[in-house]
CSV table of C-alpha atoms and ligand atoms in Angstrom, one decimal:
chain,number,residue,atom,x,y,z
I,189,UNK,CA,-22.2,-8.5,-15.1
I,190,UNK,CA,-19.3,-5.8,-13.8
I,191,UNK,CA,-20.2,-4.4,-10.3
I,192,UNK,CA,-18.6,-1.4,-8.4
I,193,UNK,CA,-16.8,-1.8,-5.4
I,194,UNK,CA,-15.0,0.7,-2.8
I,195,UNK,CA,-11.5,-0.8,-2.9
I,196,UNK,CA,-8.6,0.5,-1.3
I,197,UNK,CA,-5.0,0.9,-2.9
I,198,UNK,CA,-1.9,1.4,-0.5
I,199,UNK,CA,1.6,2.7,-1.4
I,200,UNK,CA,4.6,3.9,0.5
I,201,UNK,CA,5.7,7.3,0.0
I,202,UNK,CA,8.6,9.5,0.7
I,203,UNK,CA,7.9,12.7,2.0
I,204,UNK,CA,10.0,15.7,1.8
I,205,UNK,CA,11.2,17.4,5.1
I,206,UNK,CA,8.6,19.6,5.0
I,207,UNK,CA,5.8,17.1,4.6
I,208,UNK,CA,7.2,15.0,7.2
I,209,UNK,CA,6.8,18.1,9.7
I,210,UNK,CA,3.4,18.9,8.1
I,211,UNK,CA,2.1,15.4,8.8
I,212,UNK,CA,3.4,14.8,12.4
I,213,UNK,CA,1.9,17.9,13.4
I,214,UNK,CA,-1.4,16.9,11.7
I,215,UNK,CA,-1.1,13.3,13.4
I,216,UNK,CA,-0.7,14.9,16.8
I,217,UNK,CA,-4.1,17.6,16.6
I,218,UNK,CA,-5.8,13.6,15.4
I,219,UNK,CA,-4.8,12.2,18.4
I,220,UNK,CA,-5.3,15.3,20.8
I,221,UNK,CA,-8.6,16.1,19.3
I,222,UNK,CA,-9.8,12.6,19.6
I,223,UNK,CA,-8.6,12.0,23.3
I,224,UNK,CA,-10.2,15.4,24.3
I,225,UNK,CA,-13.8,14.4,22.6
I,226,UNK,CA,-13.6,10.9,23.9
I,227,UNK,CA,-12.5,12.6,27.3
I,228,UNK,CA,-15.8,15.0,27.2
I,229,UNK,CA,-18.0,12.1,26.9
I,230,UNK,CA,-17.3,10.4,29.3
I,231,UNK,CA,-17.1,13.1,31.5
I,232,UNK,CA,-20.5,14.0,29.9
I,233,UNK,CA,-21.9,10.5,30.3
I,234,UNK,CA,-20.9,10.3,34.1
I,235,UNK,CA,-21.5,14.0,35.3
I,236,UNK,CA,-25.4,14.1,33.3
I,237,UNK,CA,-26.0,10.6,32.3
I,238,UNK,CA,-26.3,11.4,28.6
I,239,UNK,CA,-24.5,10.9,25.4
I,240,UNK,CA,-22.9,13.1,23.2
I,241,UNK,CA,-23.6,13.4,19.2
I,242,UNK,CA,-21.3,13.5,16.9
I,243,UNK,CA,-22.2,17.8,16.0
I,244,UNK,CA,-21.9,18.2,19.6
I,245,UNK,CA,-17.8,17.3,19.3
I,246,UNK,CA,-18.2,19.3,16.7
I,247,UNK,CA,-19.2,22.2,17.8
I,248,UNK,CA,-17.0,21.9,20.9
I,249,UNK,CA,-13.9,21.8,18.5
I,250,UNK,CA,-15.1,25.0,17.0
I,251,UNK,CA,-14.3,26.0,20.4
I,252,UNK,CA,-11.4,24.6,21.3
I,253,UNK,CA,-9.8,26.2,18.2
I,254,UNK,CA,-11.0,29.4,19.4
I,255,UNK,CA,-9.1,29.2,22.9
I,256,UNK,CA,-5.7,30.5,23.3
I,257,UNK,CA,-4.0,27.1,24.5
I,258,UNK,CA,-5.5,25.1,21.2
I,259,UNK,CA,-5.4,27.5,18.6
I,260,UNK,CA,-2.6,25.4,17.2
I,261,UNK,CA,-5.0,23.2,16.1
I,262,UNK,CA,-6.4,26.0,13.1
I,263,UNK,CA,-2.9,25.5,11.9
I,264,UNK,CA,-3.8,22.0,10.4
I,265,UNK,CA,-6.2,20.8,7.7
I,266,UNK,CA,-9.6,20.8,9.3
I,267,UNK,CA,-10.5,18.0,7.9
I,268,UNK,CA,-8.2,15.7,9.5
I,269,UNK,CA,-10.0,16.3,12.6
I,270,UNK,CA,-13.6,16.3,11.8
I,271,UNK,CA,-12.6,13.1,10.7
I,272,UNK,CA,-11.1,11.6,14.0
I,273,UNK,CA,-14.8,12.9,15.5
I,274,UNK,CA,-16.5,10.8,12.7
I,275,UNK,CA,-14.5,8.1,14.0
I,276,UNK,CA,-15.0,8.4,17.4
I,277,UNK,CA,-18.9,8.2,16.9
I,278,UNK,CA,-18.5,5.7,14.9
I,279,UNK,CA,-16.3,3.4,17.5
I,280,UNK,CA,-19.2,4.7,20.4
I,281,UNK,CA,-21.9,3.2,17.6
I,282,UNK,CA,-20.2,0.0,17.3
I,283,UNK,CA,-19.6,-0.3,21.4
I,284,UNK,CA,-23.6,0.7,22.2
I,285,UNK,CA,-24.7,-2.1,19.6
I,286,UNK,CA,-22.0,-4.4,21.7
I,287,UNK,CA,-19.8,-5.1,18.5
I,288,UNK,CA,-16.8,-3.6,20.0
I,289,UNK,CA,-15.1,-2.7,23.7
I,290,UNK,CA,-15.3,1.0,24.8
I,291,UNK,CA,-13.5,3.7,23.1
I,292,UNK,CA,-9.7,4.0,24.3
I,293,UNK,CA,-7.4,6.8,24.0
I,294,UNK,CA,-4.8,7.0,21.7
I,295,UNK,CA,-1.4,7.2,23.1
I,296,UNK,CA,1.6,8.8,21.0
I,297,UNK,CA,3.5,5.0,21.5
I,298,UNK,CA,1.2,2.3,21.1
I,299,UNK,CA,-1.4,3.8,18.4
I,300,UNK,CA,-0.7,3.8,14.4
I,301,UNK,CA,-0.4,7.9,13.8
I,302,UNK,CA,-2.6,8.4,10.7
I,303,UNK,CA,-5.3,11.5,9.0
I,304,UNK,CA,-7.8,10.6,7.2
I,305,UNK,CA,-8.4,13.1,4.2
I,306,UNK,CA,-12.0,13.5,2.5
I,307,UNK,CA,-12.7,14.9,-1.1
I,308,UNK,CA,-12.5,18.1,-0.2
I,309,UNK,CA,-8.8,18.0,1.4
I,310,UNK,CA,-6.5,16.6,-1.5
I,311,UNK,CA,-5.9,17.4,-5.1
I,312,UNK,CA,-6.0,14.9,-7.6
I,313,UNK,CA,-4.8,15.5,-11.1
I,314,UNK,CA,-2.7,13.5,-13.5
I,315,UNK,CA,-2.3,10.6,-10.9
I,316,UNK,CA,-0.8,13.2,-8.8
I,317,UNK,CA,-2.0,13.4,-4.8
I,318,UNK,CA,-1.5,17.0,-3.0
I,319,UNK,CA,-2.8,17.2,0.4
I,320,UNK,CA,-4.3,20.1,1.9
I,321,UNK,CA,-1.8,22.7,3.4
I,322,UNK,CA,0.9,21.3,1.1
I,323,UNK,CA,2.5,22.8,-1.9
I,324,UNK,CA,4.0,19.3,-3.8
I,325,UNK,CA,2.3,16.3,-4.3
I,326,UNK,CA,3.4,13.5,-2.2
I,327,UNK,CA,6.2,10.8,-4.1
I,328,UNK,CA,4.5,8.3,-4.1
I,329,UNK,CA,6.2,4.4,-5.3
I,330,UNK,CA,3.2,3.2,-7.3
I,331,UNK,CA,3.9,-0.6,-6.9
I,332,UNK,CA,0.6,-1.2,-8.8
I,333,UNK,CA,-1.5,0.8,-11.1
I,334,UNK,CA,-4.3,2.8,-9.9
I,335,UNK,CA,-7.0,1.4,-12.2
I,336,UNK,CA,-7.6,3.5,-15.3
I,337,UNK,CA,-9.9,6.8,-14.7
I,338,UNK,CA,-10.9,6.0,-11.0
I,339,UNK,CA,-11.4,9.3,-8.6
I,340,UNK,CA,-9.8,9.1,-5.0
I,341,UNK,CA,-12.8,9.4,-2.7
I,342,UNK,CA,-10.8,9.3,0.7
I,343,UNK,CA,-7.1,9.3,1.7
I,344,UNK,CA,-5.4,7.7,5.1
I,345,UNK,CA,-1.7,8.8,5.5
I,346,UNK,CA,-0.3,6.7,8.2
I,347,UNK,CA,3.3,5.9,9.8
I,348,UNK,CA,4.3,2.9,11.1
I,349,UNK,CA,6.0,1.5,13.6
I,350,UNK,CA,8.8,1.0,11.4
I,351,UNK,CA,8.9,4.4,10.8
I,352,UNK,CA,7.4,3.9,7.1
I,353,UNK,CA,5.1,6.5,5.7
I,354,UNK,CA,2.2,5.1,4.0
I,355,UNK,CA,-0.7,6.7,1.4
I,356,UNK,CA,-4.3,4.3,1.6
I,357,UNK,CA,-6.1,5.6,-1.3
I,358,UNK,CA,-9.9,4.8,-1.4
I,359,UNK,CA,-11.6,4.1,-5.0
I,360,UNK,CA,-14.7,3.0,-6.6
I,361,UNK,CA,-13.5,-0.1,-8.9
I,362,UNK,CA,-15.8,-2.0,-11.5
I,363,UNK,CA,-15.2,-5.7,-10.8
I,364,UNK,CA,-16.5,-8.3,-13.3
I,365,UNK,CA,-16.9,-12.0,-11.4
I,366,UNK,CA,-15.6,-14.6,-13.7
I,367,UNK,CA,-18.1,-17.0,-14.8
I,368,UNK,CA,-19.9,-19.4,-12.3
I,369,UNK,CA,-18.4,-23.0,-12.0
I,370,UNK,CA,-19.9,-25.6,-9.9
I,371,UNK,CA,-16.2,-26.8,-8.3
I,372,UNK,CA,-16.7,-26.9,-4.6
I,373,UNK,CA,-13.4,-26.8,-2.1
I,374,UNK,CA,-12.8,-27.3,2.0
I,375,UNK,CA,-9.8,-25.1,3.5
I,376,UNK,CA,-7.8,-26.3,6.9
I,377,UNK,CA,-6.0,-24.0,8.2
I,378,UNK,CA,-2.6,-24.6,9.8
I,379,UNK,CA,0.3,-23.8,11.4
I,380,UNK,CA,3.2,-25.2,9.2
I,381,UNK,CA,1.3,-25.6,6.1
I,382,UNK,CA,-0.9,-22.0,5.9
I,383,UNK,CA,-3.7,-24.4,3.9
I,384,UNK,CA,-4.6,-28.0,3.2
I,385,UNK,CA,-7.3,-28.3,0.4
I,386,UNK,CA,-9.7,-31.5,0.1
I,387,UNK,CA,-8.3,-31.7,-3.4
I,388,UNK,CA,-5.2,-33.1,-1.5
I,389,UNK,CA,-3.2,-29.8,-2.2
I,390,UNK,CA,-1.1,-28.0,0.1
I,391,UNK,CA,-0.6,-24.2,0.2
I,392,UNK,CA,2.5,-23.0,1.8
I,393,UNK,CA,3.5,-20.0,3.8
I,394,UNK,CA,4.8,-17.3,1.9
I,395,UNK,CA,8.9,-17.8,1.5
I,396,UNK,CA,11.3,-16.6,4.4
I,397,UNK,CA,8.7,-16.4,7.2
I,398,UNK,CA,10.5,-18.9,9.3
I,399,UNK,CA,13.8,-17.3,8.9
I,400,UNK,CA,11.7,-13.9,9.8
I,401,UNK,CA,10.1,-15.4,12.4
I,402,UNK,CA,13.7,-16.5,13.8
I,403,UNK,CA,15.2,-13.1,13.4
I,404,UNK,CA,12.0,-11.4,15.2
I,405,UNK,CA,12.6,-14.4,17.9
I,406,UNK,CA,15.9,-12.8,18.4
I,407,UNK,CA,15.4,-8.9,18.2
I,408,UNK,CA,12.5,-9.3,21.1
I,409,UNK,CA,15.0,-11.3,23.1
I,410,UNK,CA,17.4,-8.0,22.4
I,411,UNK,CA,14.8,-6.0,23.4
I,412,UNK,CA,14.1,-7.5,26.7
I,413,UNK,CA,17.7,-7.3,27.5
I,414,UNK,CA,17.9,-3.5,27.4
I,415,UNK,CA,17.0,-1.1,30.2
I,416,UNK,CA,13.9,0.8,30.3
I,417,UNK,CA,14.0,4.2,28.8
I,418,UNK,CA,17.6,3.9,27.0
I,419,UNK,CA,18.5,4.8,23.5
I,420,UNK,CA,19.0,1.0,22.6
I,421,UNK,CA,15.8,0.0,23.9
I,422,UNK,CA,14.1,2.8,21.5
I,423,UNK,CA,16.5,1.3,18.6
I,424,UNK,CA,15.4,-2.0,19.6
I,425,UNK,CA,12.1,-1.6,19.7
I,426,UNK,CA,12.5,-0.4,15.7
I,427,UNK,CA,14.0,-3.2,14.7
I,428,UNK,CA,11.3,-5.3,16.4
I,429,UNK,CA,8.9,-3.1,14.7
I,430,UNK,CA,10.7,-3.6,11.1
I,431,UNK,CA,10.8,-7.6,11.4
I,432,UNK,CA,7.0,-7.6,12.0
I,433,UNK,CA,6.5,-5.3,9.6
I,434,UNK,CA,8.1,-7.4,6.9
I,435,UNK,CA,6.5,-10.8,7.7
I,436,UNK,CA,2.9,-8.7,7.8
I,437,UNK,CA,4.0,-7.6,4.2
I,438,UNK,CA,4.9,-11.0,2.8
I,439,UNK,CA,1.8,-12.3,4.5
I,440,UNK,CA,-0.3,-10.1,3.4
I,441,UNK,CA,0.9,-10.6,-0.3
I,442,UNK,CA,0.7,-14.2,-0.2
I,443,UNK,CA,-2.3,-14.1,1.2
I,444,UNK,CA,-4.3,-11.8,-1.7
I,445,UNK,CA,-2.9,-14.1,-4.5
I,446,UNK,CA,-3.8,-17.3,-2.4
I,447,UNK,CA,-7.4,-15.9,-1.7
I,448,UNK,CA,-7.9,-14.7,-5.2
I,449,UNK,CA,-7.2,-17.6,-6.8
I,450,UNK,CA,-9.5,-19.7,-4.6
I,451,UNK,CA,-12.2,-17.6,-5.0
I,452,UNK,CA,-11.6,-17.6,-9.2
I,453,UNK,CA,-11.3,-21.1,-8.9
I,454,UNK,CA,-14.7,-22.5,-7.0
I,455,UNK,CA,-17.8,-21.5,-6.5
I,456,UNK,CA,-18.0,-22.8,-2.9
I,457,UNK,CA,-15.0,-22.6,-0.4
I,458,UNK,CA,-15.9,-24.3,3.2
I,459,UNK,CA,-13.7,-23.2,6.1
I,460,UNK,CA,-13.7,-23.6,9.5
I,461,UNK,CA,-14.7,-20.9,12.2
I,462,UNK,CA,-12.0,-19.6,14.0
I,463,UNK,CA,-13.1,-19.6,17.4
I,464,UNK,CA,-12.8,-23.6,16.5
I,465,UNK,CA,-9.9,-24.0,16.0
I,466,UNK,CA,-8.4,-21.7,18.0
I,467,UNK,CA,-9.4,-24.8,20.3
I,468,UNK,CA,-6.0,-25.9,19.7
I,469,UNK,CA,-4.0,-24.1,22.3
I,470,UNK,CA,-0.1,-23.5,21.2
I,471,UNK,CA,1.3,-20.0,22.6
I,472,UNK,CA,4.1,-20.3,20.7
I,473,UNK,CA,5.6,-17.2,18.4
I,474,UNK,CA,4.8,-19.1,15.1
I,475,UNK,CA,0.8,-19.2,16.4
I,476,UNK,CA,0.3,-16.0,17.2
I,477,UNK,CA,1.9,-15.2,13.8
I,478,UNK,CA,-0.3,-17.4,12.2
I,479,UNK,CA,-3.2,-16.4,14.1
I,480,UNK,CA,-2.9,-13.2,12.6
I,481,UNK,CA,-2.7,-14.4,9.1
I,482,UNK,CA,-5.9,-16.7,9.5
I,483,UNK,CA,-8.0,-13.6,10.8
I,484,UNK,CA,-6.5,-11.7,7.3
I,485,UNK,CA,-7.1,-15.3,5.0
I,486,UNK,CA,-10.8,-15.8,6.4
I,487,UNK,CA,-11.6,-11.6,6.0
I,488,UNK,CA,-10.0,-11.7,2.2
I,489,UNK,CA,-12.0,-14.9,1.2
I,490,UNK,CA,-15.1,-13.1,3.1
I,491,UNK,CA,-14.7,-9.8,1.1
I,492,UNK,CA,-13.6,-11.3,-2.0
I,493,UNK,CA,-16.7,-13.8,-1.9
I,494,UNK,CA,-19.1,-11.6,-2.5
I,495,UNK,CA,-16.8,-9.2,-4.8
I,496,UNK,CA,-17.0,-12.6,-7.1
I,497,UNK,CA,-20.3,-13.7,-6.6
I,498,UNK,CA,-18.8,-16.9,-4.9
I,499,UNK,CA,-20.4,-18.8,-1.9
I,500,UNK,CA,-18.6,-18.7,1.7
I,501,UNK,CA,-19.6,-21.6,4.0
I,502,UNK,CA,-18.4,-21.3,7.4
I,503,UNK,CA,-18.4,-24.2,9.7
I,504,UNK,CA,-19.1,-22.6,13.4
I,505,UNK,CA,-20.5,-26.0,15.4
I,506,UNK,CA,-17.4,-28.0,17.0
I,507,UNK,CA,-16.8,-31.2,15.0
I,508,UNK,CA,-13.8,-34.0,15.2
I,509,UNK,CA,-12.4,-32.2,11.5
I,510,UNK,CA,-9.6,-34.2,12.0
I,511,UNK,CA,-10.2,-37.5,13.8
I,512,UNK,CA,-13.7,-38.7,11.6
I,513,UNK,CA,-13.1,-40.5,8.5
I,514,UNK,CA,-13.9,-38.7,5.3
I,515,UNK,CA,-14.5,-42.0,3.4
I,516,UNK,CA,-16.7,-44.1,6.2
I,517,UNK,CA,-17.6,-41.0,8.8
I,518,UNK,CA,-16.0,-43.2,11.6
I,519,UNK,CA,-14.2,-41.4,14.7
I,520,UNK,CA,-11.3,-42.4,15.5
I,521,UNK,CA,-10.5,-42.9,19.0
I,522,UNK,CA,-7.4,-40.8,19.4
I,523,UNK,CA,-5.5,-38.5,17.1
I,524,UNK,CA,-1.6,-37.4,18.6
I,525,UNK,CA,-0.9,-34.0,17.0
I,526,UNK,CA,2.2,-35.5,15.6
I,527,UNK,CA,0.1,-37.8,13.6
I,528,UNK,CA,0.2,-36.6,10.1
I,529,UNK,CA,-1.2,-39.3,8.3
I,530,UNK,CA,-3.5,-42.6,9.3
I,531,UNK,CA,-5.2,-45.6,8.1
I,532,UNK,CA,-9.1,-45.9,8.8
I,533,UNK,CA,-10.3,-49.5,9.9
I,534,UNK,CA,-12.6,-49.4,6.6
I,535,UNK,CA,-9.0,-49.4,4.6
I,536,UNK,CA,-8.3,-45.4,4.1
I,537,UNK,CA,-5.5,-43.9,4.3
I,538,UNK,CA,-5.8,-40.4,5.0
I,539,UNK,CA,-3.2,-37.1,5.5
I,540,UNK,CA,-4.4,-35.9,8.6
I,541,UNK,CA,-5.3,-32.0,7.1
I,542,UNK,CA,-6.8,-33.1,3.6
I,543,UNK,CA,-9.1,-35.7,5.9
I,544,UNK,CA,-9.7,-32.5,7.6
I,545,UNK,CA,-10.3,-30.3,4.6
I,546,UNK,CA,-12.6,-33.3,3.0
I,547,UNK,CA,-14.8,-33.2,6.6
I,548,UNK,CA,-14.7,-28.7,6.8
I,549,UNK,CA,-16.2,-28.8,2.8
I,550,UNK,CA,-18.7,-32.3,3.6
I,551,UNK,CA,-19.7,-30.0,6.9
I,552,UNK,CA,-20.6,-27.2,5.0
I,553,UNK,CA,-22.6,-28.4,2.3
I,554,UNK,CA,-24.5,-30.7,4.8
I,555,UNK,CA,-25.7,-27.1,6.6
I,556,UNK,CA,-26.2,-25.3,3.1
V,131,LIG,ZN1,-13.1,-45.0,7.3
């Protein structure tokens, strides 16, 4: 049976002059609004010892718009910023119920610009987008279809790093779960190899990340070399920012087909916890970029779990993955890294990841 489910569609875009200057200016009453109501409760929360709701930011930027020194901020969509306040209470919610660290201001450098637009603040007709306080719709490249009849509920306009101007369009979606199958599957994670499957299958990392991850090896070496504050440290800095923003892309796209089809396929997956096997300590450049990835594989399979109707089994207690037999349950005594494949004393030969794979999927139906 079809379900609905809130699924979010992003696209690059290309906006006119106009819109550019539009947009920055709305980015910059986000941030400003949002520093000044995170600033007032703290101040709040140290001078009287009490918190602040989310109509009392509110109300105060009611005021602020009034004042002579802010009244910039009426020349922007409202909505925007009512938004940033929503957010704000929600990141105080989630740090009171000790799910996140405390609040931190945004600074113009280090945080993603972006406005968040509800119903109210964009036009939508004929699969044309118009913001509020904009004449055009925005040009959107629609690299896939919006499904067929859906209705915008929400809309993030964000720039990047990079520089790259991005539309995040929120919809409700009807998804229909393909039938049930009883095919089970364990997933290792790894470093080389992004999966090993206890079918014995491997699943590689999307094409080109190496010779991305040399190139982005190289332009942070450039950008150590330049002095602080100079034009070619800003320039730099960009290209940094466009290397990681391509092997995020690739990633990400490998990673949606890999997760879909795993999900399609069986009707349990077994993976391992992260905090596990971050165990394995490797600082290099290629962990931290596959870090990354396994936080995005494990939150795809998580999401698209229950979209599907499909089982998750995570394995959270600490077990030798690697080093027991999958055939006999022996531990072996010692495992190099290097070693990619052994022999168990009861005769099997193993690949040291499937072995692994064959343990994460055994583990996870022994706790189910
Ligand atoms: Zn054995």
């Amino acid at each position: 049976m079809a379900h609905v489910v809130k699924r979010a569609y992003k696209y690059r875009f290309y906006p006119t002059p106009g819109q550019a200057e539009e947009l920055a200016k709305t980015f910059g009453c986000v941030r400003l609004v949002y520093n000044k109501a995170l600033e007032e409760r703290i101040r709040v929360r140290e001078e009287e010892g009490r918190s602040v709701s989310y109509s009392q930011s509110s109300a105060a930027l009611t005021e602020w718009k009034r004042t002579g020194d802010l009244a910039f901020l009426n020349e922007v969509s409202c909505v925007p910023l009512q938004q940033a306040l929503r957010h704000l209470q929600a990141a105080f919610a989630h740090f009171f119920a000790k799910r996140a660290r405390h609040p931190v201001f945004k600074s113009r450098k280090r945080s993603r610009a972006s406005a968040e637009y509800t119903r109210s603040a964009f036009r939508w007709r004929d699969g044309r987008l118009t913001l509020a306080k904009m004449d055009a719709p925005l040009d959107i490249v629609w690299s896939r279809p919006l499904p067929d009849g859906v209705e915008p509920s929400t809309v993030t306009v964000s720039r990047d790093a990079a520089g790259r101007w991005f539309v995040c369009i929120l919809v409700e979606d009807e998804i229909a779960p393909p039938p049930p199958t009883n095919v089970t599957v364990g997933v290792d994670l790894g470093i080389t190899t992004l999966a090993t499957l206890s079918t014995g299958e491997k699943i590689d990392n999307p094409r080109h990340e190496k010779a991305d991850r040399r190139r982005l090896a190289k332009a942070q070496r450039a950008l150590a070399r330049k002095a602080k504050g100079s034009a070619n440290r800003a320039k730099a800095r960009l290209v940094v920012a466009r290397v990681h923003a391509r092997i995020a892309d690739r990633r990400r796209d490998h990673l949606h087909k890999v997760t879909t089809r795993l999900v399609r396929e069986n009707q349990t997956i077994a993976v391992e916890d992260l905090k596990v096997a971050n165990m394995l300590k490797n600082r290099s450049l290629a962990r931290a970029v596959a870090d990354a990835g396994w936080r995005e594989f494990r939150s795809m399979l998580s999401y698209k779990a229950a979209w599907y109707g499909r089982e998750l089994l995570v394995i959270d207690r600490w077990f030798p993955s690697s080093k027991r037999c999958s055939a006999c349950g022996a531990v072996t005594e010692s495992l190099p890294l290097g070693v990619r494949e052994w022999v168990c004393a009861c005769g099997a030969a193993h690949d040291r990841d499937v072995n692994a794979a064959a343990n994460i999927l055994a583990a996870g139906l022994a706790e189910s």
